[in-house]
Each structure stands twice: as structure tokens, then as C-alpha cells.
Coordinates of C-alpha atoms in Angstrom, one line a residue:
M1 CA 83.9 190.5 88.7
R2 CA 81.4 189.8 91.4
L3 CA 79.5 189.7 87.9
L4 CA 81.5 187.1 86.8
G5 CA 81.6 184.8 90.0
T6 CA 78.1 185.0 90.1
A7 CA 77.4 183.7 86.9
I8 CA 79.8 181.2 87.3
L9 CA 78.5 180.2 90.7
L10 CA 74.9 180.0 88.4
L11 CA 76.0 177.7 85.8
L12 CA 77.4 175.6 88.9
L13 CA 74.7 175.6 89.8
V14 CA 72.7 174.4 86.7
S15 CA 74.9 172.3 85.8
L16 CA 75.5 170.4 88.9
N17 CA 70.9 170.5 88.8
C18 CA 71.6 168.7 85.3
V19 CA 73.4 166.7 86.0
L20 CA 71.3 165.4 90.0
G21 CA 68.3 165.3 88.0
T22 CA 68.7 163.8 84.8
R23 CA 70.2 160.1 84.0
L24 CA 73.6 159.9 82.4
V25 CA 73.9 156.8 79.9
I26 CA 78.0 156.1 79.9
G27 CA 79.0 154.0 77.9
E28 CA 75.9 150.6 78.7
D29 CA 75.0 151.9 81.5
A30 CA 72.9 154.3 83.4
I31 CA 73.4 156.0 86.3
P32 CA 70.0 157.3 87.8
P33 CA 69.4 161.2 88.0
M34 CA 71.1 161.1 91.3
G35 CA 69.8 164.0 92.6
R36 CA 66.3 162.0 93.5
F37 CA 67.3 159.0 93.5
L38 CA 69.6 160.4 97.0
S39 CA 66.4 162.0 98.2
P40 CA 66.3 161.7 101.8
Q41 CA 61.7 162.4 100.9
E42 CA 61.6 160.9 97.1
G43 CA 64.8 158.4 97.0
F44 CA 65.5 155.3 97.3
W45 CA 65.5 155.7 101.9
R46 CA 61.8 155.1 100.8
N47 CA 61.9 151.9 99.6
A48 CA 64.4 151.2 103.3
E49 CA 61.2 149.3 105.0
A50 CA 59.7 146.0 102.9
I51 CA 57.1 145.6 101.1
G52 CA 54.0 143.6 102.4
S53 CA 55.7 144.9 106.2
H54 CA 52.2 146.8 106.5
A55 CA 48.5 146.6 105.6
P56 CA 48.6 149.3 102.9
E57 CA 45.2 151.8 104.2
G58 CA 42.8 154.6 102.1
I59 CA 43.9 152.2 99.2
L60 CA 40.6 153.9 96.4
L61 CA 39.7 151.7 93.6
N62 CA 37.3 153.0 91.2
G63 CA 35.2 150.8 88.9
L64 CA 33.9 148.2 91.6
A65 CA 30.2 147.5 91.3
Q66 CA 30.4 146.3 94.8
E67 CA 31.8 146.0 97.8
V68 CA 35.5 144.6 98.5
Q69 CA 37.3 144.1 101.1
I70 CA 41.2 143.7 101.9
S71 CA 43.2 142.4 105.1
W72 CA 46.4 141.3 105.3
D73 CA 48.0 138.5 108.1
G74 CA 50.1 138.5 110.3
S75 CA 52.6 136.8 107.5
G76 CA 51.5 139.4 105.0
I77 CA 50.3 136.7 103.2
P78 CA 46.7 139.4 101.2
H79 CA 42.9 138.6 101.8
V80 CA 40.9 139.7 99.0
F81 CA 36.6 139.5 99.9
A82 CA 34.5 140.0 97.3
Q83 CA 30.7 139.6 95.9
N84 CA 31.6 138.9 92.5
D85 CA 34.6 137.6 90.2
T86 CA 35.2 140.8 88.2
D87 CA 36.0 143.1 91.3
L88 CA 37.5 139.7 92.8
Y89 CA 40.0 139.8 89.9
R90 CA 40.2 143.8 89.9
A91 CA 41.6 144.2 93.2
Q92 CA 43.8 140.7 92.3
G93 CA 45.4 143.3 90.4
W94 CA 46.4 145.3 92.7
V95 CA 47.2 143.1 95.3
V96 CA 50.2 142.1 93.4
A97 CA 50.9 145.0 91.7
Y98 CA 51.5 146.1 95.0
L99 CA 53.6 143.2 96.2
R100 CA 55.7 142.8 92.9
L101 CA 55.5 145.3 90.2
W102 CA 58.7 145.8 89.2
Q103 CA 58.8 141.6 89.1
M104 CA 56.2 141.3 86.9
D105 CA 56.9 144.3 84.5
F106 CA 60.3 142.4 83.9
I107 CA 59.3 138.8 83.0
A108 CA 57.0 140.1 80.4
R109 CA 59.5 142.8 78.9
A110 CA 61.3 139.5 79.2
A111 CA 59.1 137.8 77.5
E112 CA 58.5 140.8 75.2
G113 CA 62.0 140.1 74.2
R114 CA 62.8 144.5 75.4
I115 CA 65.1 144.0 78.1
S116 CA 67.3 145.9 75.3
E117 CA 65.9 148.8 76.3
L118 CA 66.7 149.3 79.8
I119 CA 70.5 147.9 79.9
G120 CA 71.3 148.9 76.2
S121 CA 72.8 146.0 73.4
K122 CA 74.6 143.6 76.2
A123 CA 71.2 142.1 76.4
V124 CA 69.6 142.2 72.3
E125 CA 70.8 138.6 71.3
F126 CA 68.9 137.3 73.9
D127 CA 65.6 140.4 73.5
R128 CA 66.1 138.2 69.6
S129 CA 65.7 135.0 70.6
Q130 CA 62.7 135.8 72.1
R131 CA 60.8 136.5 70.0
R132 CA 62.5 135.0 67.3
K133 CA 61.4 131.6 69.1
G134 CA 58.2 133.3 68.4
L135 CA 56.8 134.4 71.7
G136 CA 55.3 136.6 70.4
I137 CA 52.9 134.5 67.9
G138 CA 51.9 132.8 71.1
A139 CA 50.6 135.3 73.0
E140 CA 49.3 137.0 70.0
A141 CA 47.3 133.7 69.2
T142 CA 46.4 134.0 73.0
L143 CA 45.2 136.7 72.8
D144 CA 43.1 136.8 70.5
L145 CA 41.0 133.3 72.4
M146 CA 41.2 135.3 75.0
Q147 CA 38.9 138.3 73.4
D148 CA 37.0 136.0 72.3
D149 CA 35.6 134.4 75.6
P150 CA 33.1 136.5 77.6
L151 CA 33.9 134.9 80.6
I152 CA 38.0 135.3 81.1
A153 CA 37.8 138.6 78.3
P154 CA 36.2 141.5 81.1
L155 CA 38.3 139.7 84.0
L156 CA 41.2 139.6 82.3
K157 CA 40.5 143.7 81.8
A158 CA 39.5 144.4 85.2
Y159 CA 42.8 142.5 85.8
A160 CA 44.9 144.6 83.8
D161 CA 42.4 147.9 85.5
G162 CA 43.7 146.8 89.0
V163 CA 47.5 146.9 88.1
N164 CA 46.7 150.0 85.7
Q165 CA 44.9 152.3 89.0
Y166 CA 47.9 150.9 91.4
I167 CA 50.9 152.8 88.5
A168 CA 48.4 155.8 88.5
S169 CA 49.0 156.4 92.3
L170 CA 52.7 156.2 91.9
G171 CA 54.7 159.0 92.3
Y172 CA 59.0 158.7 92.3
R173 CA 59.1 157.9 95.9
D174 CA 56.7 155.8 96.2
L175 CA 58.3 153.7 92.6
P176 CA 59.7 150.4 93.9
L177 CA 63.6 150.6 94.6
E178 CA 64.7 148.0 91.1
Y179 CA 62.1 150.9 89.3
K180 CA 64.8 154.0 90.7
L181 CA 67.8 152.3 90.1
M182 CA 67.3 152.0 86.7
A183 CA 65.4 155.3 85.7
Y184 CA 62.1 154.5 84.1
R185 CA 58.4 154.4 85.3
P186 CA 56.1 151.7 84.8
E187 CA 54.1 151.5 82.1
L188 CA 50.3 150.5 81.3
W189 CA 49.0 146.9 81.7
S190 CA 47.2 145.1 79.7
P191 CA 45.9 141.4 79.0
L192 CA 48.8 141.4 76.6
R193 CA 51.6 141.9 78.8
S194 CA 49.8 139.0 82.2
I195 CA 49.5 136.2 78.3
H196 CA 53.6 137.1 77.3
I197 CA 53.9 136.3 81.1
Q198 CA 52.1 133.0 80.5
Q199 CA 54.1 132.4 77.0
Y200 CA 57.2 133.0 79.2
M201 CA 56.5 129.9 81.7
V202 CA 55.5 128.1 78.9
D203 CA 59.6 128.7 77.1
N204 CA 60.3 127.9 80.4
L205 CA 58.2 124.7 81.6
S206 CA 59.3 123.0 77.8
G207 CA 62.2 124.5 76.4
W208 CA 64.7 122.2 77.1
D209 CA 64.9 120.3 73.9
R210 CA 67.7 118.1 72.6
D211 CA 67.3 118.2 68.8
V212 CA 70.6 119.4 67.6
E213 CA 72.4 117.7 70.1
D214 CA 70.8 114.2 69.1
S215 CA 71.8 115.2 66.1
H216 CA 74.5 115.6 66.4
A217 CA 75.4 112.3 69.3
L218 CA 73.2 110.3 66.0
R219 CA 76.2 111.3 63.8
I220 CA 79.3 110.8 66.2
L221 CA 77.7 107.3 67.4
G222 CA 76.3 105.4 65.6
P223 CA 73.1 104.1 66.1
E224 CA 73.9 101.1 68.1
L225 CA 76.0 102.9 70.6
F226 CA 73.6 106.2 70.4
K227 CA 70.7 104.0 72.0
L228 CA 72.7 102.4 74.4
L229 CA 73.5 105.8 76.1
F230 CA 70.6 108.1 75.3
P231 CA 67.8 105.2 75.9
E232 CA 64.1 106.6 75.4
R233 CA 63.4 105.0 78.6
P234 CA 66.1 104.0 80.8
P235 CA 65.9 100.6 82.6
G236 CA 63.9 101.5 85.6
S237 CA 62.2 104.3 85.0
E238 CA 58.8 104.6 87.2
P239 CA 56.2 106.9 85.1
T240 CA 53.6 109.4 86.6
V241 CA 50.2 106.8 85.3
P242 CA 51.7 103.5 85.4
T243 CA 49.4 101.1 82.8
M244 CA 47.3 98.9 84.8
A245 CA 45.0 97.8 82.5
P246 CA 44.4 98.5 78.8
W247 CA 43.3 102.2 77.2
P248 CA 39.7 102.9 76.9
W249 CA 39.8 103.6 74.0
K250 CA 41.5 103.5 70.1
A251 CA 45.0 105.5 69.8
D252 CA 44.8 106.9 66.7
T253 CA 48.9 106.4 66.0
L254 CA 50.4 107.4 63.4
P255 CA 53.0 104.9 60.8
V256 CA 56.6 106.0 60.9
P257 CA 57.4 107.5 57.1
S258 CA 60.4 106.5 55.4
G259 CA 63.9 107.8 58.1
Y260 CA 65.1 110.3 57.6
D261 CA 68.8 110.2 58.5
P262 CA 70.2 113.4 59.9
S263 CA 74.6 113.4 58.9
A264 CA 75.1 117.2 59.1
A265 CA 75.6 119.1 62.3
Y266 CA 73.1 122.0 63.3
P267 CA 75.1 125.0 65.0
V268 CA 71.9 126.7 66.7
E269 CA 72.4 128.4 69.9
Q270 CA 69.1 129.9 72.0
F271 CA 68.7 130.5 75.5
R272 CA 66.9 127.9 77.2
P273 CA 65.9 127.3 80.9
D274 CA 67.2 125.8 83.6
P275 CA 67.8 122.4 83.7
T276 CA 68.0 121.1 86.9
N277 CA 64.0 122.5 87.3
G278 CA 61.7 120.8 89.1
S279 CA 58.9 120.1 91.2
N280 CA 57.8 117.4 93.3
N281 CA 53.8 116.0 93.9
W282 CA 51.6 113.7 95.3
A283 CA 47.9 112.5 97.0
I284 CA 47.3 109.7 99.2
S285 CA 44.1 107.9 99.2
G286 CA 42.8 108.4 103.0
S287 CA 42.7 104.8 103.3
R288 CA 46.4 104.9 103.4
T289 CA 46.1 108.0 106.0
D290 CA 45.9 108.2 109.8
S291 CA 42.3 110.0 109.5
G292 CA 41.1 108.0 106.8
D293 CA 41.1 111.8 104.2
P294 CA 43.4 112.3 101.7
I295 CA 45.9 113.9 102.0
L296 CA 48.1 115.8 98.9
A297 CA 51.3 117.7 98.7
N298 CA 53.1 119.8 96.5
D299 CA 56.2 121.9 95.9
T300 CA 56.7 123.8 92.9
H301 CA 59.8 124.2 91.9
L302 CA 61.0 126.8 89.7
G303 CA 64.4 128.8 89.2
L304 CA 65.8 130.4 91.8
N305 CA 64.2 134.0 92.2
F306 CA 64.3 137.2 94.4
P307 CA 61.2 137.0 95.8
T308 CA 60.3 134.2 94.8
I309 CA 57.7 133.7 90.9
W310 CA 54.7 132.3 93.8
I311 CA 52.6 134.2 94.9
P312 CA 50.5 132.7 98.1
I313 CA 46.8 134.7 98.6
Q314 CA 43.2 134.1 99.6
L315 CA 40.4 134.4 96.9
S316 CA 36.5 134.9 97.8
T317 CA 33.2 135.7 97.1
S318 CA 30.5 134.4 98.2
G319 CA 30.0 131.6 96.4
N320 CA 33.7 130.7 96.2
R321 CA 36.7 130.2 98.6
V322 CA 39.9 129.3 97.5
F323 CA 43.2 129.7 98.8
G324 CA 46.9 128.6 97.0
F325 CA 49.7 130.3 95.0
A326 CA 48.7 132.9 92.3
M327 CA 51.9 134.4 89.4
P328 CA 52.5 137.5 88.7
G329 CA 50.2 138.5 85.6
A330 CA 47.6 135.7 86.3
C331 CA 44.3 135.4 86.9
G332 CA 43.5 133.2 89.8
V333 CA 44.9 131.3 91.9
I334 CA 47.6 128.6 90.4
N335 CA 47.5 126.4 92.9
G336 CA 45.9 125.4 95.9
H337 CA 42.6 124.7 97.6
N338 CA 39.6 125.3 97.7
E339 CA 36.2 123.9 100.1
H340 CA 35.8 121.2 98.3
A341 CA 39.5 119.8 96.2
A342 CA 42.6 120.9 96.2
W343 CA 45.3 120.4 93.5
G344 CA 48.9 120.9 92.0
I345 CA 51.3 120.8 89.1
T346 CA 54.8 119.6 88.9
N347 CA 56.5 119.6 84.9
A348 CA 56.3 116.9 82.8
P349 CA 58.0 117.1 80.7
R350 CA 57.3 116.1 76.2
D351 CA 58.6 117.6 72.9
T352 CA 56.9 119.7 72.2
K353 CA 59.5 121.4 70.3
D354 CA 59.9 120.3 67.0
W355 CA 63.8 121.5 64.5
Y356 CA 63.1 121.9 60.9
H357 CA 66.1 122.0 57.7
I358 CA 65.0 124.8 55.5
T359 CA 66.5 124.1 51.9
W360 CA 66.8 127.0 50.2
K361 CA 66.2 126.9 46.0
D362 CA 68.9 129.4 46.2
A363 CA 71.7 131.9 48.2
R364 CA 69.6 134.5 47.4
K365 CA 67.0 132.0 50.5
K366 CA 63.5 133.8 49.8
E367 CA 62.3 130.6 48.2
Y368 CA 62.5 126.7 50.5
L369 CA 61.6 123.6 49.7
H370 CA 58.6 121.7 50.5
D371 CA 56.2 118.6 48.9
G372 CA 58.8 119.5 46.1
K373 CA 57.4 122.5 46.0
W374 CA 59.0 126.4 46.0
I375 CA 57.4 127.7 48.8
P376 CA 58.0 131.9 49.3
V377 CA 58.7 132.9 53.0
T378 CA 57.2 136.1 54.9
Y379 CA 58.6 138.4 57.4
R380 CA 57.8 139.4 60.7
V381 CA 59.1 142.4 61.4
E382 CA 60.7 142.6 65.2
T383 CA 61.8 146.4 66.7
I384 CA 64.9 146.0 69.7
K385 CA 64.5 149.2 70.9
V386 CA 68.3 149.3 72.6
L387 CA 69.9 151.8 75.5
S388 CA 71.2 154.9 74.0
E389 CA 71.2 153.0 70.8
R390 CA 69.6 153.4 67.3
P391 CA 67.1 150.7 67.3
I392 CA 67.1 147.1 65.9
I393 CA 65.5 146.0 62.7
D394 CA 65.1 142.5 62.8
S395 CA 63.1 141.1 60.0
I396 CA 62.2 137.5 61.3
P397 CA 61.6 135.0 58.4
L398 CA 58.3 132.3 58.3
T399 CA 57.5 128.7 57.2
L400 CA 55.5 126.1 57.2
H401 CA 57.6 125.1 60.8
G402 CA 57.6 128.1 61.8
P403 CA 60.3 131.5 62.2
L404 CA 63.5 130.8 61.7
V405 CA 65.5 131.4 65.0
R406 CA 68.7 131.7 62.1
S407 CA 67.3 135.3 60.1
L408 CA 69.3 135.6 56.4
H409 CA 70.9 138.7 58.0
D410 CA 71.5 137.4 61.2
G411 CA 75.7 136.7 59.5
N412 CA 75.3 133.0 59.4
T413 CA 75.9 131.9 55.7
S414 CA 75.7 128.1 56.4
E415 CA 72.2 126.2 55.4
R416 CA 73.4 124.3 57.5
S417 CA 72.1 126.9 60.8
D418 CA 68.4 127.8 58.9
L419 CA 66.9 125.6 61.0
A420 CA 62.4 126.5 61.8
L421 CA 61.1 126.2 64.5
R422 CA 57.6 123.8 65.2
W423 CA 56.8 124.4 69.0
S424 CA 52.9 124.1 70.5
G425 CA 54.0 127.6 71.9
H426 CA 53.1 128.8 68.7
D427 CA 49.0 127.8 69.1
G428 CA 47.1 130.0 70.9
N429 CA 46.3 129.0 74.5
R430 CA 42.9 128.6 76.7
V431 CA 45.0 128.4 80.0
Q432 CA 43.1 131.2 82.3
R433 CA 39.8 129.4 81.6
A434 CA 41.1 126.7 82.8
L435 CA 42.6 128.8 86.0
Y436 CA 39.1 130.6 86.4
L437 CA 37.2 126.9 86.1
M438 CA 40.1 124.9 88.2
N439 CA 39.0 128.1 91.2
H440 CA 35.4 127.0 91.2
V441 CA 35.6 122.9 91.1
K442 CA 33.2 121.0 93.5
S443 CA 34.0 117.8 91.8
H444 CA 36.4 115.6 90.1
A445 CA 33.9 115.5 87.2
D446 CA 34.7 119.1 87.4
H447 CA 38.5 119.3 88.1
V448 CA 38.9 117.5 84.5
E449 CA 36.4 119.6 82.9
A450 CA 38.1 122.1 84.0
L451 CA 41.6 120.8 82.6
R452 CA 40.3 120.5 79.1
Y453 CA 41.5 124.2 78.4
F454 CA 44.7 123.1 80.3
D455 CA 46.7 123.3 76.6
A456 CA 50.5 124.7 77.6
P457 CA 52.2 123.9 79.4
A458 CA 52.3 120.5 79.6
Q459 CA 52.0 119.6 83.5
N460 CA 51.3 116.8 85.8
W461 CA 48.2 117.0 88.5
V462 CA 47.3 115.6 91.2
F463 CA 44.5 116.0 93.3
A464 CA 42.6 115.3 95.8
S465 CA 38.0 116.1 97.0
T466 CA 36.8 115.6 100.8
S467 CA 34.3 113.3 98.9
G468 CA 37.8 111.1 98.6
T469 CA 38.6 111.0 95.4
I470 CA 42.6 111.6 93.7
S471 CA 44.2 111.5 91.5
M472 CA 47.5 111.8 88.1
R473 CA 46.3 113.6 84.6
V474 CA 49.7 114.0 82.4
Q475 CA 47.8 117.5 81.6
G476 CA 49.2 119.4 77.7
R477 CA 48.0 119.8 74.2
F478 CA 50.7 117.4 73.4
P479 CA 51.7 116.7 69.1
N480 CA 50.3 113.2 68.3
K481 CA 53.6 112.1 66.3
W482 CA 55.0 108.3 65.2
R483 CA 58.2 106.7 66.6
G484 CA 61.5 109.0 66.8
Q485 CA 59.7 112.4 64.7
G486 CA 61.6 115.0 66.5
R487 CA 64.7 113.2 68.3
T488 CA 66.4 115.0 65.4
V489 CA 66.5 117.6 63.5
L490 CA 63.6 117.1 60.5
D491 CA 63.8 117.4 57.3
G492 CA 61.8 120.2 56.4
S493 CA 61.1 119.5 52.8
N494 CA 59.7 116.0 53.3
P495 CA 55.0 117.0 54.4
A496 CA 55.0 113.6 56.5
H497 CA 57.7 115.5 58.8
L498 CA 54.8 117.6 59.5
W499 CA 53.0 117.8 63.0
Q500 CA 50.0 115.8 61.7
G501 CA 47.7 116.5 64.4
Y502 CA 47.1 117.0 68.3
I503 CA 46.9 113.5 70.9
P504 CA 42.6 113.3 72.0
F505 CA 41.9 115.2 74.8
E506 CA 40.1 111.6 75.8
H507 CA 43.8 110.0 75.3
T508 CA 44.9 111.8 77.7
A509 CA 47.3 109.5 80.2
T510 CA 45.1 110.0 83.7
Q511 CA 44.7 107.5 87.1
V512 CA 42.0 107.3 89.6
D513 CA 41.9 106.1 92.7
P514 CA 45.1 103.4 92.2
E515 CA 45.0 100.2 94.0
R516 CA 48.0 101.3 95.3
G517 CA 46.7 103.7 97.4
F518 CA 49.0 107.3 96.0
V519 CA 49.8 109.1 93.4
S520 CA 52.3 111.0 92.9
S521 CA 55.1 112.7 90.4
A522 CA 58.7 114.5 89.5
N523 CA 59.5 115.3 86.1
Q524 CA 59.5 111.4 85.3
H525 CA 58.5 108.9 82.0
S526 CA 54.9 109.9 81.9
V527 CA 53.4 106.5 80.5
D528 CA 55.1 103.3 80.6
E529 CA 54.8 101.1 77.1
G530 CA 52.1 100.8 77.8
Y531 CA 51.0 103.9 76.3
P532 CA 50.6 103.9 72.4
Y533 CA 50.9 106.9 71.9
W534 CA 54.9 107.4 71.5
F535 CA 56.8 110.6 72.8
Y536 CA 59.5 112.1 73.7
N537 CA 61.9 114.7 76.4
G538 CA 65.9 114.4 76.3
H539 CA 65.0 115.9 80.0
L540 CA 63.2 114.3 82.1
E541 CA 64.2 113.2 85.9
Y542 CA 65.3 108.9 87.3
Y543 CA 66.0 109.7 90.9
R544 CA 63.8 111.7 93.0
N545 CA 60.3 109.9 91.3
R546 CA 61.2 106.5 92.7
R547 CA 62.3 107.7 96.0
I548 CA 58.8 109.6 96.5
N549 CA 57.2 105.6 95.5
A550 CA 59.9 103.6 98.1
E551 CA 58.5 106.5 100.8
L552 CA 54.9 106.5 100.1
L553 CA 54.5 102.6 99.7
R554 CA 56.3 102.1 102.9
L555 CA 54.1 104.8 104.5
K556 CA 51.0 102.5 105.4
T557 CA 49.1 105.2 107.8
A558 CA 50.4 109.1 106.6
T559 CA 50.2 111.6 108.9
V560 CA 50.3 115.5 107.4
K561 CA 53.4 115.4 109.6
D562 CA 54.7 112.5 107.6
V563 CA 54.2 114.1 104.5
M564 CA 55.9 117.0 105.7
H565 CA 59.1 115.1 106.5
L566 CA 58.5 113.6 103.3
Q567 CA 58.9 117.0 101.5
H568 CA 62.3 117.7 103.4
D569 CA 63.7 114.7 102.4
G570 CA 67.7 115.3 101.2
Y571 CA 67.7 111.7 100.5
D572 CA 70.4 111.1 97.5
L573 CA 69.5 108.2 95.4
K574 CA 71.4 109.3 92.1
A575 CA 74.4 109.4 94.8
E576 CA 73.6 105.6 96.4
E577 CA 74.0 103.7 92.7
A578 CA 76.4 106.2 91.3
L579 CA 78.5 105.7 94.1
A580 CA 78.2 102.0 94.2
A581 CA 79.4 102.3 90.7
L582 CA 82.4 104.2 91.1
L583 CA 84.1 103.3 94.5
P584 CA 84.7 99.8 93.4
L585 CA 86.7 101.2 90.2
L586 CA 89.3 103.4 92.5
D587 CA 92.9 101.8 93.7
T588 CA 93.3 103.0 97.5
A589 CA 96.0 101.4 97.7
A590 CA 97.3 104.3 95.5
M591 CA 96.2 106.7 97.3
D592 CA 97.9 108.8 99.8
Q593 CA 96.4 110.1 103.0
D594 CA 93.9 113.2 102.0
E595 CA 93.4 111.0 98.3
R596 CA 92.4 107.6 101.1
G597 CA 90.3 109.5 103.6
T598 CA 88.3 111.6 100.8
Y599 CA 87.1 108.0 99.7
D600 CA 86.8 106.2 103.5
D601 CA 84.3 109.6 103.7
L602 CA 82.2 109.2 100.6
R603 CA 82.4 105.3 101.0
E604 CA 81.1 105.6 105.0
W605 CA 78.7 109.2 103.7
D606 CA 74.6 108.0 105.0
R607 CA 73.6 109.3 101.3
I608 CA 71.8 111.7 102.8
A609 CA 72.5 115.4 101.1
H610 CA 72.8 117.3 104.0
H611 CA 73.6 121.4 104.1
D612 CA 76.8 121.1 106.5
R613 CA 78.4 118.2 105.4
E614 CA 81.3 118.5 102.8
E615 CA 80.4 115.1 100.9
P616 CA 77.8 116.1 98.5
A617 CA 80.0 118.6 97.1
L618 CA 82.7 116.0 97.0
F619 CA 80.5 113.8 95.1
Q620 CA 79.2 115.9 92.9
N621 CA 82.0 117.5 91.6
W622 CA 84.2 114.2 91.6
L623 CA 80.8 113.3 89.3
N624 CA 81.5 116.2 87.5
R625 CA 85.2 115.3 86.4
V626 CA 83.9 112.6 85.2
M627 CA 81.4 113.1 82.7
T628 CA 83.8 116.3 81.5
A629 CA 86.2 113.1 80.5
V630 CA 83.7 110.7 79.0
W631 CA 82.3 113.4 76.8
T632 CA 85.4 115.4 75.9
P633 CA 87.0 113.9 73.5
L634 CA 83.9 113.4 71.4
Q635 CA 82.9 117.4 71.5
A636 CA 85.6 117.7 68.4
H637 CA 83.3 115.7 66.9
A638 CA 79.9 117.9 67.0
V639 CA 80.1 120.5 64.6

């Protein structure tokens, strides 16, 4: 009997050890090994102290050619000092991994379409979308370019080595909390994973298009009403780069081919970035500042993340010192300054995604029509691993226009769902070279040369130098389109609907030292109608840019304090203009006491979005209801 009791106790102990030491998967949920997770020596208690709250000591970094020093200031900002670029970026990779390992790992996985490996089938559609959109196609093309670049290839390799040296130093007790919660370890880093993060940002900043929606709207509303409600350029638009004089080059513009008028609905669903993303930047000439020196300001707004995607850092070698904001996975500083110049970015919305309707030869969907010929599709096979389930094999058909977002195997029988995506993100880009050169600029000419390699995503680059030059350049790789091309779904059988190349770098919209004494951007229209190339985007900012310009025109001798005040400006120009139109439409005589109180609050509101006032919320709620009332009757006709 005593032996039986001992055996039962031993069995219970073994079972408990298995339970506490092994991750359990229940349905789609995973429970970490509770023994290790709860351990005071190794578990989540070790993560109670915030990373970066104290400087790491005794860093052992192998592979350095010369001495590297890393210091941390009182705000936890790292300062890296090296004698050469390869050592500098190896150390940067280590520092970024120390600060943001799980963040950079998770963003790379999101771009790779590998979230299902961590959280199960609930992420399969997201992973499939990422792969079908072609983020991997673009990443592989970019890697080919980077590996052939003798300047950048060793730097990306050194950065990855720094990340991997940090990963190799981690025992379970040292892992970031997220790895312990999700019960997995970080995998080794590579230049390709850095490029996938870059692809994620290209998609995030160029991934908002309205081709399908505009096809619906045009069909429902007709050409005249569609043009009225969805103008290419709203009245009163103030472009990032206004045309001050005829452009000093001859544009290679394209004629409009015989028209294609879509008359069908196209049911395409995709994961899209937050449409409220946006940024502001400007530079004021020394002629309009109190000090006589230029002032540059930049606030880059991306989706809310905790922590933010930006990493403040100083990177210094014997020949260059740069301070600014880095991004996980990228060598160098994205926006910042060195001893000679400062630069910053805002998103420049341009239509770099076009959808093409595919006409199939027969129900097998193996060949599609293009230029009077039947073209066979090829396939890109993707394997999506799913936590605790069998992998999903997705064969993605590839066409001249790009991958089919709706594949032959996803249950769609309607030809109208077969749309291929052409996106500039499918092409390899040289952004990492552009950033390296930008970190080393000494003049405006250097700035322009660096941007020669900045292919995607399109950005409004503001610049100011210690010599006094200010400029704004709308930089990216933009397809040269005939007027209207890609605003609605295109006909994949018509060769005239193919992209015909990109706008030359020399024809980029740019402004240097304008007479008004400042340059600015806030995601609005890039150019006015004087710019000879056609461009369009379905989501362009219309209010912040006009408010910024009005305030900059008012400042005659601007100070740094003035600029900081403008960055914190909360005046809501949309509310001003919308309420001016909406309030007079109300019948105040029919209002009860509460309604009259709300009316009076909105009428007397100063239009500043104070965080502790209810008027901004009242206005936004009313506007949302108005928009719903206007557009809901049309939704029944959208499919």
C-alpha cells in the first residue's frame, strides 16, 4: 500500500512537472510553461524592471575591427561611437535588439505573413493577405539589389550579426516578456528580415487605395456626380510643391488610350493601413527666423504602437556624427541631423497600387487574356504554418500585372473576384543606400544625390542646412500614368493599361529656397495642376496643411518656441468649415433644452481640440452620423 501511494505521488509529481514545464495548446490558445513563467529566478518577475532603465554592462561584441563605445544618457537614449561604419552598424544592431527585439521580430513576422505560427488559425487570413499582396516578392527583389551593392551589403550583414550576438546571449530568464508569454524563442536575424520590415513600412505608407471603391461609386453615381463627390483636387488645395514657374524640363507624358468604363462590382477585401496616419514637417528660411538660421520641424505620425516604432539614437564615427530616429531593422537614422544639415519626412500619398481584372480562357483558370493572346499563369507556392494545426499550402497565381490577391483555391467562382495587383512595392528598392548617404550629407547637393536611391515609400523630404538652404522634395518611384489610369479597376487584357515605366528622377517635384520663406507638407496633394504628370490618390490630407501654411505665413521672426507651439497646435480646421455649413441647417426652434445646450456648445466652441472638453467628441460623433446618413442608402448598390 505504501509503495502504491509512493507511485501515485511520483506520477503526480511527474505530471505536474510536465504541465509546468511544457506549453499547453487548448483550442487556438497557448499557455506558457507555468513553472518557468512563474519562477522568481527566470520567469516574468525578471521583466518587472523596464528595459533601458539602466545601461547594460560588460557588453561582449565579437567581430569588431576597432574599439566601440556605447553610452546611455539620463533619458535612456543610446549613443554609439565607432571608428568605422561596419563596427557602427554591428553595434547598432546589438543596441536595437537590446531595446526592441520582440518588436522587430513581430513586425518582420507580420511582413512575412507568419503570425499564424504564434497565435493559430485566427491570423491565417492576415498572413495569406500579406503573401498574396506580394510583400515577399518585393523583399526578395530588394535583397538581390542589396547583395550586389558593395557599400550596403556588408553593413546589413554587420547589423544582423549584432542582432544575433544579442540573441545568442539570452537565456530564458533574459527573454523579453512577450517571448515568455507566447512560449517561443527569437530566431536568428538576417538582412532579408530587415528588408521585410522595410516592406512592411512601404505597404503601410502606400497601401491605401480606392480603386475598387471608386469602380463601385462610378457605376452607381455616374460620371458627373462621381466627379462632384470625389474630385481629383478639392477646391482650395494647397500642394506640397506649388508651381512657381514653368518646369525646366520637358515631360514625357502619356496619351489617354481608348477608355475603359468599369461597370461591374469587384468584391476584394484586404488588410489596409489606418487611414488616419499622417505627419507634418516644415522648414523656415533664416530670413524669417529670429536667429537668422533655418529652423526645421518634423513630427512623424504612424499608427499607435507601444512602444513607438521610432528609436532615438546617436551614431558617430570619426568622420560623421548623426542623431535622430532609427527604426527596427534599418541601418542608420531615418530622420534627424548631423553637423551640416537636418532632414525629415512625411508620407506623400500617391497611387502606386493598381488592380487589374483578369479574363480567363476557361473555367480551369490556367490561361488569361492579354493583348489578344492567352498567357499561362505561373505560381508562387507559400506554406503558412499554423500553431497546433497542419500547414496551409497556398498557390498564388502570378500574371503580367502581379499576383492574384484572390487565388484559384479560395472558393471564389465569380470572375469578378479575380483581380491582380500591380504595386511598386513588388520592385526591388535601394532605400538602405539612400539612408546611408543621407546620414552623411554635407550639402543640399548631397541630399539630392542620396534621394536618387530612395525608391519607396514616397515621402515628402524636408531639408535645411547650416549654410542656409531649405528645400522640399516629393521623392519616390512613381509610375508614369496617363490621366485616370488606375483610379478604377483596369482591364488586364488591354496592353495600354500596363504601366509604361516611371517618372524620371530629374522630373521629381522639388522646391528650393522659395520666395515665401518656408516649405511645408502634411500629406496633401504633392503638386498643383501646373505639374505635367498626372497623379492621384484616394486619401489626401486637406486641413492640416492649410492650417500650417497660414500659421507659417503669420510668423515673421520665428523662434524655436514658436515652432514647438505650432507642433502642438490643436486648431481643427475641419470642424471650423464643417460646422459653418452644418449649424445653419438646424431648426433651433424645434430643439429641447438638452439639444439647445449641445447646439450652443458647438456654436461657441473655439474649434481647438482640447483633450478635456467634450465639444471635439460631440462634433466628431455628429459628423460620423451625417456621413453614415449620406452614404448608407448607396451601399445596397455596391455589390
